Coordinates of C-alpha atoms in Angstrom, one line a residue:
X217 CA -0.9 -22.8 -42.9
X218 CA -2.6 -25.8 -41.3
X219 CA -5.5 -24.7 -39.1
X220 CA -7.7 -27.1 -37.2
X221 CA -6.4 -30.0 -39.2
X222 CA -7.3 -28.2 -42.5
X223 CA -5.0 -26.4 -44.9
X224 CA -6.0 -22.8 -45.6
X225 CA -4.4 -20.6 -48.3
X226 CA -5.5 -18.7 -51.4
X227 CA -2.3 -18.5 -53.5
X228 CA 1.4 -19.0 -53.5
X229 CA 3.8 -16.3 -54.8
X230 CA 7.3 -17.6 -55.7
X231 CA 10.3 -15.2 -55.6
X232 CA 12.8 -17.4 -57.5
X233 CA 13.8 -20.9 -58.4
X234 CA 16.2 -22.0 -55.7
X235 CA 15.3 -25.3 -54.1
X236 CA 14.8 -23.8 -50.6
X237 CA 12.1 -21.6 -52.1
X238 CA 10.3 -24.0 -54.3
X239 CA 11.1 -27.4 -52.9
X240 CA 8.0 -27.7 -50.8
X241 CA 5.6 -26.8 -53.6
X242 CA 4.7 -30.4 -54.6
X243 CA 3.8 -31.3 -51.0
X244 CA 1.8 -28.1 -50.5
X245 CA -0.2 -28.6 -53.6
X246 CA -1.0 -32.2 -52.5
X247 CA -2.5 -30.7 -49.4
X248 CA -4.4 -27.8 -51.1
X249 CA -4.5 -26.9 -54.8
X250 CA -3.9 -23.2 -54.9
X251 CA -2.8 -20.9 -57.7
X252 CA 1.0 -20.6 -57.9
X253 CA 2.6 -17.6 -59.5
X254 CA 6.2 -17.2 -60.6
X255 CA 8.4 -16.1 -63.5
X256 CA 9.0 -18.4 -66.5
X257 CA 12.2 -20.0 -65.3
X258 CA 10.9 -20.5 -61.8
X259 CA 7.7 -22.1 -63.0
X260 CA 9.7 -24.4 -65.4
X261 CA 11.5 -25.7 -62.3
X262 CA 8.2 -26.1 -60.4
X263 CA 6.8 -28.1 -63.3
X264 CA 9.9 -30.4 -63.2
X265 CA 9.5 -30.8 -59.5
X266 CA 5.8 -31.8 -59.9
X267 CA 6.7 -34.3 -62.7
X268 CA 9.4 -35.9 -60.5
X269 CA 6.8 -36.2 -57.7
X270 CA 4.5 -38.2 -60.0
X271 CA 2.0 -35.3 -60.3
X272 CA 0.2 -34.2 -63.5
X273 CA 1.2 -30.6 -64.2
X274 CA -2.1 -29.9 -66.0
X275 CA -4.0 -30.6 -62.7
X276 CA -2.6 -27.5 -61.1
X277 CA -3.0 -23.8 -61.6
X278 CA 0.5 -22.6 -62.5
X279 CA 0.8 -19.0 -63.7
X280 CA 3.8 -17.4 -65.4
X281 CA 4.3 -13.7 -64.7
X282 CA 7.0 -11.0 -65.1
X283 CA 8.1 -8.3 -62.8
X284 CA 5.7 -5.8 -64.3
X285 CA 2.6 -7.9 -63.6
X286 CA 0.1 -6.5 -61.1
X287 CA -2.3 -9.0 -59.4
X288 CA -5.5 -8.1 -57.7
X289 CA -7.3 -10.4 -55.2
X290 CA -10.3 -8.6 -53.7
X291 CA -9.0 -5.5 -51.9
X292 CA -5.4 -6.8 -52.1
X293 CA -3.0 -5.7 -54.8
X294 CA 0.3 -7.5 -55.4
X295 CA 3.2 -5.9 -57.3
X296 CA 6.6 -7.2 -58.2
X297 CA 10.1 -5.9 -58.9
X298 CA 13.0 -7.8 -60.5
X299 CA 16.1 -8.4 -58.5
X300 CA 19.8 -9.3 -59.1
X301 CA 20.5 -12.8 -57.9
X302 CA 22.4 -15.9 -59.0
X303 CA 19.4 -17.3 -60.9
X304 CA 17.5 -15.5 -63.6
X305 CA 14.1 -13.7 -63.3
X306 CA 14.2 -13.4 -59.5
X307 CA 11.6 -11.2 -57.8
X308 CA 10.8 -9.1 -54.9
X309 CA 7.1 -9.1 -53.8
X310 CA 5.0 -6.3 -52.5
X311 CA 1.5 -6.9 -51.0
X312 CA -0.3 -3.6 -50.8
X313 CA -2.7 -2.9 -48.0
X314 CA -4.6 0.2 -46.8
X315 CA -1.9 0.7 -44.2
X316 CA 1.0 0.4 -46.6
X317 CA 2.8 -2.3 -48.5
X318 CA 4.3 -5.5 -47.0
X319 CA 7.5 -5.9 -49.0
X320 CA 9.3 -9.3 -49.2
X321 CA 12.9 -8.9 -50.3
X322 CA 14.6 -12.3 -50.4
X323 CA 18.1 -13.2 -51.8
X324 CA 19.2 -10.1 -53.7
X325 CA 22.1 -7.7 -54.3
X326 CA 22.3 -4.4 -56.1
X327 CA 25.2 -5.5 -58.2
X328 CA 25.3 -4.0 -61.7
X329 CA 24.5 -6.4 -64.5
X330 CA 24.2 -6.2 -68.3
X331 CA 21.9 -9.2 -68.6
X332 CA 18.2 -8.0 -68.2
X333 CA 17.3 -11.3 -66.7
X334 CA 19.5 -10.5 -63.7
X335 CA 18.9 -6.8 -63.3
X336 CA 17.1 -4.9 -60.6
X337 CA 14.0 -2.9 -61.7
X338 CA 14.5 0.2 -59.6
X339 CA 11.6 1.9 -61.3
X340 CA 9.2 -0.7 -59.9
X341 CA 10.8 -0.4 -56.5
X342 CA 10.2 3.4 -56.3
X343 CA 6.7 2.9 -57.6
X344 CA 6.0 0.5 -54.7
X345 CA 7.6 2.8 -52.2
X346 CA 5.6 5.8 -53.4
X347 CA 2.4 4.7 -51.6
X348 CA 4.3 3.9 -48.4
X349 CA 5.8 0.7 -47.1
X350 CA 4.5 -0.6 -43.7
X351 CA 7.0 -3.4 -43.2
X352 CA 10.1 -4.6 -45.1
X353 CA 10.9 -8.3 -44.7
X354 CA 14.5 -8.4 -46.0
X355 CA 17.1 -11.2 -46.2
X356 CA 19.9 -11.4 -43.7
X357 CA 22.4 -14.0 -45.1
X358 CA 24.9 -11.5 -46.4
X359 CA 24.5 -9.0 -43.6
X360 CA 28.0 -9.8 -42.1
X361 CA 29.7 -9.5 -45.5
X362 CA 32.3 -6.7 -45.7
X363 CA 34.5 -5.9 -48.7
X364 CA 33.1 -8.5 -51.0
X365 CA 33.7 -8.1 -54.8
X366 CA 31.0 -6.2 -56.7
X367 CA 31.6 -8.3 -59.8
X368 CA 33.4 -11.4 -60.9
X369 CA 36.3 -9.7 -62.8
X370 CA 39.0 -11.1 -60.5
X371 CA 37.5 -14.6 -60.9
X372 CA 37.4 -14.3 -64.7
X373 CA 41.0 -13.2 -64.8
X374 CA 42.2 -16.0 -62.6
X375 CA 40.3 -18.7 -64.4
X376 CA 41.4 -17.4 -67.8
X377 CA 45.0 -17.7 -66.8
X378 CA 44.5 -21.3 -65.7
X379 CA 42.6 -22.3 -68.9
X380 CA 45.4 -20.9 -71.0
X381 CA 48.2 -22.8 -69.2
X382 CA 46.6 -26.2 -68.2
X383 CA 45.6 -29.5 -69.6
X384 CA 42.2 -30.8 -68.4
X385 CA 40.5 -28.4 -66.0
X386 CA 37.7 -29.4 -63.6
X387 CA 35.5 -26.8 -62.0
X388 CA 33.5 -27.4 -58.8
X389 CA 30.4 -25.1 -58.8
X390 CA 26.9 -24.8 -57.3
X391 CA 24.2 -25.5 -59.8
X392 CA 22.2 -22.6 -58.4
X393 CA 24.9 -20.1 -59.6
X394 CA 23.6 -20.1 -63.2
X395 CA 25.1 -16.7 -64.2
X396 CA 28.5 -17.7 -62.9
X397 CA 28.3 -21.0 -64.7
X398 CA 27.6 -19.1 -67.9
X399 CA 30.7 -16.9 -67.3
X400 CA 32.9 -20.0 -67.0
X401 CA 31.4 -21.6 -70.1
X402 CA 32.1 -18.4 -72.0
X403 CA 35.8 -18.5 -70.9
X404 CA 36.1 -22.1 -71.9
X405 CA 34.7 -21.4 -75.3
X406 CA 37.1 -18.5 -75.8
X407 CA 40.0 -20.8 -75.0
X408 CA 38.7 -23.5 -77.5
X409 CA 37.7 -25.9 -74.8
X410 CA 35.1 -28.6 -75.0
X411 CA 32.7 -28.3 -72.1
X412 CA 31.0 -31.1 -70.1
X413 CA 28.6 -30.4 -67.3
X414 CA 27.9 -33.2 -64.8
X415 CA 26.0 -33.5 -61.6
X416 CA 23.4 -36.2 -61.2
X417 CA 20.7 -34.3 -59.2
X418 CA 21.4 -30.9 -60.7
X419 CA 21.5 -32.1 -64.3
X420 CA 17.8 -31.7 -65.0
X421 CA 17.9 -28.1 -63.8
X422 CA 20.9 -27.4 -66.1
X423 CA 19.1 -29.1 -69.0
X424 CA 16.1 -26.8 -68.5
X425 CA 18.4 -23.8 -68.4
X426 CA 20.0 -24.9 -71.6
X427 CA 16.7 -25.7 -73.3
X428 CA 15.1 -22.4 -72.3
X429 CA 18.2 -20.4 -73.3
X430 CA 19.2 -19.3 -69.8
X431 CA 22.5 -21.2 -70.3
X432 CA 24.1 -20.9 -73.8
X433 CA 26.7 -23.4 -75.0
X434 CA 27.8 -23.6 -78.7
X435 CA 26.9 -27.1 -79.9
X436 CA 30.4 -27.7 -81.2
X437 CA 31.8 -27.0 -77.7
X438 CA 29.3 -29.1 -75.7
X439 CA 30.1 -32.7 -75.0
X440 CA 28.2 -35.5 -73.2
X441 CA 30.7 -37.7 -71.4
X442 CA 30.4 -41.5 -71.8
X443 CA 31.5 -44.0 -69.1
X444 CA 35.2 -44.5 -69.0
X445 CA 36.7 -47.5 -70.7
X446 CA 40.3 -48.7 -71.2
X447 CA 40.4 -46.8 -74.5
X448 CA 38.5 -43.7 -73.4
X449 CA 39.4 -42.0 -70.1
X450 CA 37.7 -38.6 -70.7
X451 CA 41.1 -37.0 -70.1
X452 CA 41.7 -34.9 -73.3
X453 CA 43.8 -31.8 -72.7
X454 CA 41.1 -29.6 -74.3
X455 CA 38.3 -30.8 -71.9
X456 CA 36.8 -28.6 -69.2
X457 CA 34.5 -30.4 -66.8
X458 CA 32.0 -28.4 -64.7
X459 CA 30.8 -30.3 -61.7
X460 CA 27.5 -28.9 -60.4
X461 CA 25.3 -29.6 -57.4
X462 CA 23.9 -28.1 -54.2
X463 CA 25.4 -28.0 -50.7
X464 CA 27.8 -31.0 -50.3
X465 CA 27.3 -32.6 -53.8
X466 CA 30.2 -31.0 -55.7
X467 CA 32.7 -32.1 -53.0
X468 CA 31.3 -35.6 -52.8
X469 CA 31.7 -35.9 -56.6
X470 CA 35.3 -34.8 -56.4
X471 CA 35.9 -37.4 -53.7
X472 CA 34.5 -40.1 -55.9
X473 CA 36.7 -39.0 -58.7
X474 CA 39.8 -39.1 -56.4
X475 CA 38.9 -42.6 -55.2
X476 CA 38.5 -44.0 -58.6
X477 CA 34.8 -45.0 -58.2
X478 CA 33.3 -42.3 -60.5
X479 CA 32.4 -43.7 -63.9
X480 CA 33.1 -40.5 -65.8
X481 CA 36.2 -38.9 -64.4
X482 CA 39.3 -40.1 -62.5
X483 CA 41.5 -37.4 -61.0
X484 CA 45.1 -37.4 -62.5
X485 CA 48.2 -35.6 -61.3
X486 CA 48.2 -33.2 -64.3
X487 CA 44.6 -32.1 -63.7
X488 CA 43.9 -28.5 -62.6
X489 CA 40.9 -28.3 -60.1
X490 CA 39.2 -24.9 -59.6
X491 CA 36.9 -24.9 -56.6
X492 CA 34.5 -22.1 -56.9
X493 CA 31.7 -23.6 -54.7
X494 CA 32.1 -22.0 -51.3
X495 CA 31.3 -24.2 -48.3
X496 CA 27.8 -23.7 -46.9
X497 CA 26.9 -24.1 -43.3
X498 CA 27.6 -27.7 -42.2
X499 CA 29.8 -28.6 -45.2
X500 CA 33.1 -26.9 -44.1
X501 CA 34.8 -30.1 -42.9
X502 CA 33.8 -31.9 -46.1
X503 CA 35.2 -29.1 -48.2
X504 CA 38.5 -29.2 -46.3
X505 CA 38.7 -33.0 -46.6
X506 CA 38.0 -32.8 -50.3
X507 CA 40.8 -30.3 -50.9
X508 CA 43.2 -32.4 -48.9
X509 CA 42.3 -35.5 -50.9
X510 CA 42.8 -33.7 -54.2
X511 CA 46.3 -32.7 -53.1
X512 CA 47.1 -36.3 -52.0
X513 CA 46.4 -37.3 -55.6
X514 CA 48.8 -34.8 -57.0
X515 CA 46.3 -32.5 -58.7
X516 CA 46.8 -28.8 -58.9
X517 CA 44.1 -27.2 -56.8
X518 CA 42.9 -23.6 -56.8
X519 CA 40.4 -22.6 -54.2
X520 CA 38.8 -19.3 -55.2
X521 CA 38.5 -17.1 -52.1
X522 CA 35.2 -15.5 -51.0
X523 CA 36.7 -12.1 -51.6
X524 CA 37.0 -12.7 -55.3
X525 CA 33.4 -13.7 -55.8
X526 CA 30.4 -11.5 -56.3
X527 CA 28.0 -12.2 -53.5
X528 CA 24.5 -13.4 -54.2
X529 CA 23.2 -11.9 -51.0
X530 CA 22.7 -8.4 -49.8
X531 CA 25.6 -7.0 -47.7
X532 CA 25.3 -4.1 -45.3
X533 CA 25.5 -1.4 -48.0
X534 CA 22.9 -3.2 -50.1
X535 CA 20.5 -3.4 -47.1
X536 CA 21.0 0.3 -46.4
X537 CA 20.3 1.1 -50.0
X538 CA 17.1 -1.0 -49.8
X539 CA 16.0 0.9 -46.6
X540 CA 16.6 4.2 -48.4
X541 CA 14.5 3.2 -51.5
X542 CA 11.6 1.6 -49.6
X543 CA 11.6 3.8 -46.5
X544 CA 9.7 1.2 -44.4
X545 CA 8.1 2.0 -41.1
X546 CA 9.2 -1.4 -39.8
X547 CA 12.1 -3.7 -40.7
X548 CA 11.8 -7.5 -40.2
X549 CA 15.0 -9.4 -40.7
X550 CA 14.3 -12.8 -42.3
X551 CA 16.3 -15.7 -43.9
X552 CA 19.5 -17.0 -42.5
X553 CA 20.5 -18.0 -39.0
X554 CA 19.5 -15.9 -36.0
X555 CA 23.0 -14.5 -35.9
X556 CA 22.6 -13.1 -39.5
X557 CA 19.3 -11.5 -38.5
X558 CA 21.0 -9.9 -35.5
X559 CA 23.6 -8.4 -37.8
X560 CA 20.8 -7.0 -40.0
X561 CA 19.2 -5.5 -36.9
X562 CA 22.4 -3.7 -36.1
X563 CA 22.6 -2.4 -39.7
X564 CA 19.0 -1.1 -39.4
X565 CA 19.8 0.6 -36.1
X566 CA 22.8 2.3 -37.7
X567 CA 20.6 3.4 -40.5
X568 CA 18.4 5.3 -38.1
X569 CA 15.6 2.9 -37.3
X570 CA 14.4 2.8 -33.7
X571 CA 14.8 -0.3 -31.7
X572 CA 11.0 -0.9 -31.5
X573 CA 10.7 -0.7 -35.2
X574 CA 13.1 -3.5 -35.9
X575 CA 11.1 -6.7 -35.3
X576 CA 13.1 -9.9 -34.4
X577 CA 11.1 -13.1 -34.8
X578 CA 11.5 -16.8 -34.1
X579 CA 10.0 -19.4 -36.4
X580 CA 6.3 -19.8 -35.7
X581 CA 5.7 -16.3 -34.2
X582 CA 2.8 -14.4 -35.8
X583 CA 2.7 -10.6 -35.8
X584 CA -0.3 -8.4 -36.4
X585 CA -0.5 -4.8 -37.8
X586 CA -3.6 -2.8 -37.1
X587 CA -4.1 0.8 -38.4
X588 CA -0.4 1.0 -39.4
X589 CA 0.9 -0.1 -36.0
X590 CA 2.4 -3.3 -34.7
X591 CA 0.3 -4.8 -32.0
X592 CA 2.2 -6.0 -28.9
X593 CA 0.5 -9.4 -28.8
X594 CA 2.4 -12.2 -30.6
X595 CA 0.7 -15.5 -31.2
X596 CA 2.7 -18.7 -31.4
X597 CA 1.6 -21.1 -34.1
X598 CA 2.7 -24.7 -34.5
X599 CA 5.9 -24.9 -36.5
X600 CA 8.9 -27.0 -37.0
X601 CA 10.3 -29.7 -39.2
X602 CA 7.9 -31.9 -41.1
X603 CA 9.0 -35.4 -42.2
X604 CA 7.9 -36.0 -45.8
X605 CA 8.0 -39.7 -46.8
X606 CA 5.9 -40.9 -49.7
X607 CA 2.3 -40.3 -49.0
X608 CA 2.8 -39.5 -45.4
X609 CA 3.3 -35.9 -44.2
X610 CA 3.2 -34.9 -40.5
X611 CA 5.2 -34.8 -37.3
X612 CA 7.8 -37.5 -36.8
X613 CA 5.9 -39.2 -34.0
X614 CA 2.8 -39.5 -36.2
X615 CA 4.2 -41.6 -39.0
X616 CA 6.1 -44.8 -39.6
X617 CA 9.8 -44.1 -40.2
X618 CA 11.3 -44.9 -43.5
X619 CA 13.9 -47.3 -42.2
X620 CA 11.1 -49.4 -40.6
X621 CA 9.2 -49.5 -43.8
X622 CA 12.3 -50.6 -45.7
X623 CA 13.1 -53.3 -43.2
X624 CA 9.5 -54.6 -43.4
X625 CA 9.4 -54.5 -47.2
X626 CA 12.9 -55.2 -48.5
X627 CA 14.9 -56.5 -45.6
X628 CA 18.5 -56.0 -44.5
X629 CA 22.0 -56.8 -45.8
X630 CA 24.9 -56.7 -43.4
X631 CA 28.5 -57.0 -44.7
X632 CA 31.3 -57.4 -42.1
X633 CA 35.0 -57.3 -43.1
X634 CA 38.1 -57.4 -40.9
X635 CA 41.0 -55.3 -42.3
X636 CA 44.6 -54.7 -41.3
X637 CA 45.0 -51.0 -42.2
X638 CA 48.8 -51.1 -41.6
X639 CA 49.4 -54.1 -43.9
X640 CA 46.6 -53.0 -46.2
X641 CA 45.0 -56.4 -46.5
X642 CA 41.8 -58.2 -45.7
X643 CA 42.1 -60.5 -42.6
X644 CA 38.6 -62.0 -42.6
X645 CA 35.5 -61.8 -44.7
X646 CA 33.7 -60.2 -46.3
X647 CA 30.9 -62.0 -44.4
X648 CA 27.4 -61.4 -45.7
X649 CA 24.3 -61.7 -43.6
X650 CA 20.8 -61.2 -45.2
X651 CA 17.5 -61.0 -43.4
X652 CA 13.9 -60.7 -44.7
X653 CA 14.0 -60.8 -48.5
X654 CA 15.6 -63.9 -50.2
X655 CA 15.8 -67.6 -49.3
X656 CA 17.4 -70.8 -50.7
X657 CA 19.5 -70.8 -53.8
X658 CA 18.8 -67.1 -54.6
X659 CA 20.1 -66.2 -51.2
X660 CA 23.4 -68.1 -51.8
X661 CA 23.8 -66.4 -55.2
X662 CA 23.2 -62.9 -53.8
X663 CA 25.6 -63.6 -50.9
X664 CA 28.4 -64.8 -53.2
X665 CA 27.9 -61.8 -55.5
X666 CA 27.9 -59.3 -52.6
X667 CA 30.9 -60.9 -51.0
X668 CA 32.9 -60.9 -54.2
X669 CA 31.9 -57.3 -55.1
X670 CA 32.8 -56.1 -51.6
X671 CA 36.2 -57.8 -51.7
X672 CA 37.1 -56.1 -55.0
X673 CA 36.1 -52.7 -53.8
X674 CA 37.9 -53.0 -50.5
X675 CA 41.1 -54.2 -52.2
X676 CA 40.9 -51.3 -54.6
X677 CA 40.9 -48.9 -51.7
X678 CA 43.6 -50.7 -49.8
X679 CA 45.8 -50.4 -52.8
X680 CA 45.8 -46.6 -52.5
X681 CA 48.4 -44.6 -50.6
X682 CA 45.7 -43.1 -48.4
X683 CA 42.6 -44.9 -47.3
X684 CA 39.5 -42.8 -47.0
X685 CA 37.3 -45.0 -44.8
X686 CA 34.1 -42.9 -45.2
X687 CA 34.4 -42.9 -49.0
X688 CA 35.0 -46.7 -48.9
X689 CA 31.9 -47.3 -46.9
X690 CA 29.8 -45.1 -49.1
X691 CA 31.1 -46.8 -52.2
X692 CA 30.4 -50.3 -50.7
X693 CA 26.8 -49.2 -49.9
X694 CA 26.2 -47.7 -53.4
X695 CA 27.6 -50.7 -55.2
X696 CA 25.9 -53.3 -53.1
X697 CA 22.6 -51.6 -53.4
X698 CA 22.8 -51.6 -57.2
X699 CA 24.0 -55.3 -57.3
X700 CA 21.2 -56.5 -55.0
X701 CA 18.6 -54.5 -56.9
X702 CA 19.8 -56.0 -60.1
X703 CA 19.7 -59.6 -58.7
X704 CA 16.5 -59.4 -56.6
X705 CA 14.5 -56.3 -57.6
X706 CA 14.6 -55.4 -53.9
X707 CA 16.1 -52.4 -52.2
X708 CA 17.1 -53.5 -48.7
X709 CA 18.9 -51.5 -46.0
X710 CA 22.6 -51.9 -46.5
X711 CA 24.9 -51.9 -43.4
X712 CA 28.7 -52.1 -43.8
X713 CA 31.0 -52.8 -40.9
X714 CA 34.8 -52.5 -41.4
X715 CA 36.8 -53.7 -38.4
X716 CA 40.4 -52.5 -38.3
X717 CA 42.5 -55.3 -36.7
X718 CA 46.3 -55.7 -36.4
X719 CA 47.3 -59.2 -37.7
X720 CA 50.1 -61.1 -35.9

């Protein structure tokens, strides 16, 4: 918390290693160097995040714990219990006070599991509940789920059938679903498949999981793909490719593969694509567009329905079971959109809680308990999005925006091309305008290189049966950025304008 311009905190307890739970740790530690506690896998990811932020891990107090650890800070005791989630060694957290425990229960299910790294420690939960729970802060993301699978058996059966009867198989998965990735790897190995895992941003997380033994791939089945050449297209019939990433990233990678701009894989009409990554909020349109694009390229596409996937978030029955174990005086729905929290409130009311004992909060609202009772006063603290840009952290109106910095430091490249979409040909351009970073002969060289590169990329897209304009613009921006960086060691803002005109 920031109070009077100063950051105040004593420690940070981490429940698990997903980006939305640990992503802010580097910035928080820059503001105030507090002790950070988490399980081995979680802290391995934190160390990676610190290293990527240019921070020295040894400068910070990072502590590895397990679910049986008990921490004491003055008159405060902290206990933990392990939970079943999509990443290993996830935790629930209980902060014990004189009036009862405050239990934090994020991202969990009560699904049965044979792997101890994904099991719920019910013994620890009952031990915490024995001394009384004042308030239960429980996740709400899965509150609306009804009839979800309690395991991945249907998924395993469907995938096994495809692996047995297909040539190259490509999976689209979220990198956060480590246990599910392991199940797919096991199936691939059973079917004598070589396995490649790709995903630029997620690769380091996967590497840690492999190195630490959280993902296990026999060396003889694991393959690192090399860039495609005329001789090597990475299209062997025994190859299984697992595309990983978060949010939109698996879909974006598939689009690049369809459009022939990915350097590792190009989608062919005898490929079998299995989409296991369910669209998250805000990515539904992109997911539908990706599926349509795959069909246009003739690939066989299997979209695994939600009903076949074991949920990573507590449904209504899980929440009722949590209430039954913890027996809290108050329930505070957290995590998810407000509609999800309303759904949990309804579940709590159905479970017998009184309306006044289910506390609905907005971001920034502070609640206070005194002598075991909720005080009616609710203080509003300053909250909202914070723009993080290099060494600047603060409200948007207090810092210089990144685009302005880039314009001042590295300039601008504008590429304008007129295209006849009906005839699929370039009518005029590409015309290149550059401001603020190169002059003289260097400018002419860069302009020619950018123009030639742009023309090649545009023509390659125009040659396709279906033109994906958004992907074309993205590819132009990516390729021009790399070319300009190579020629000038500058990273200007790239603006691409494609004008659709009808030639006469």
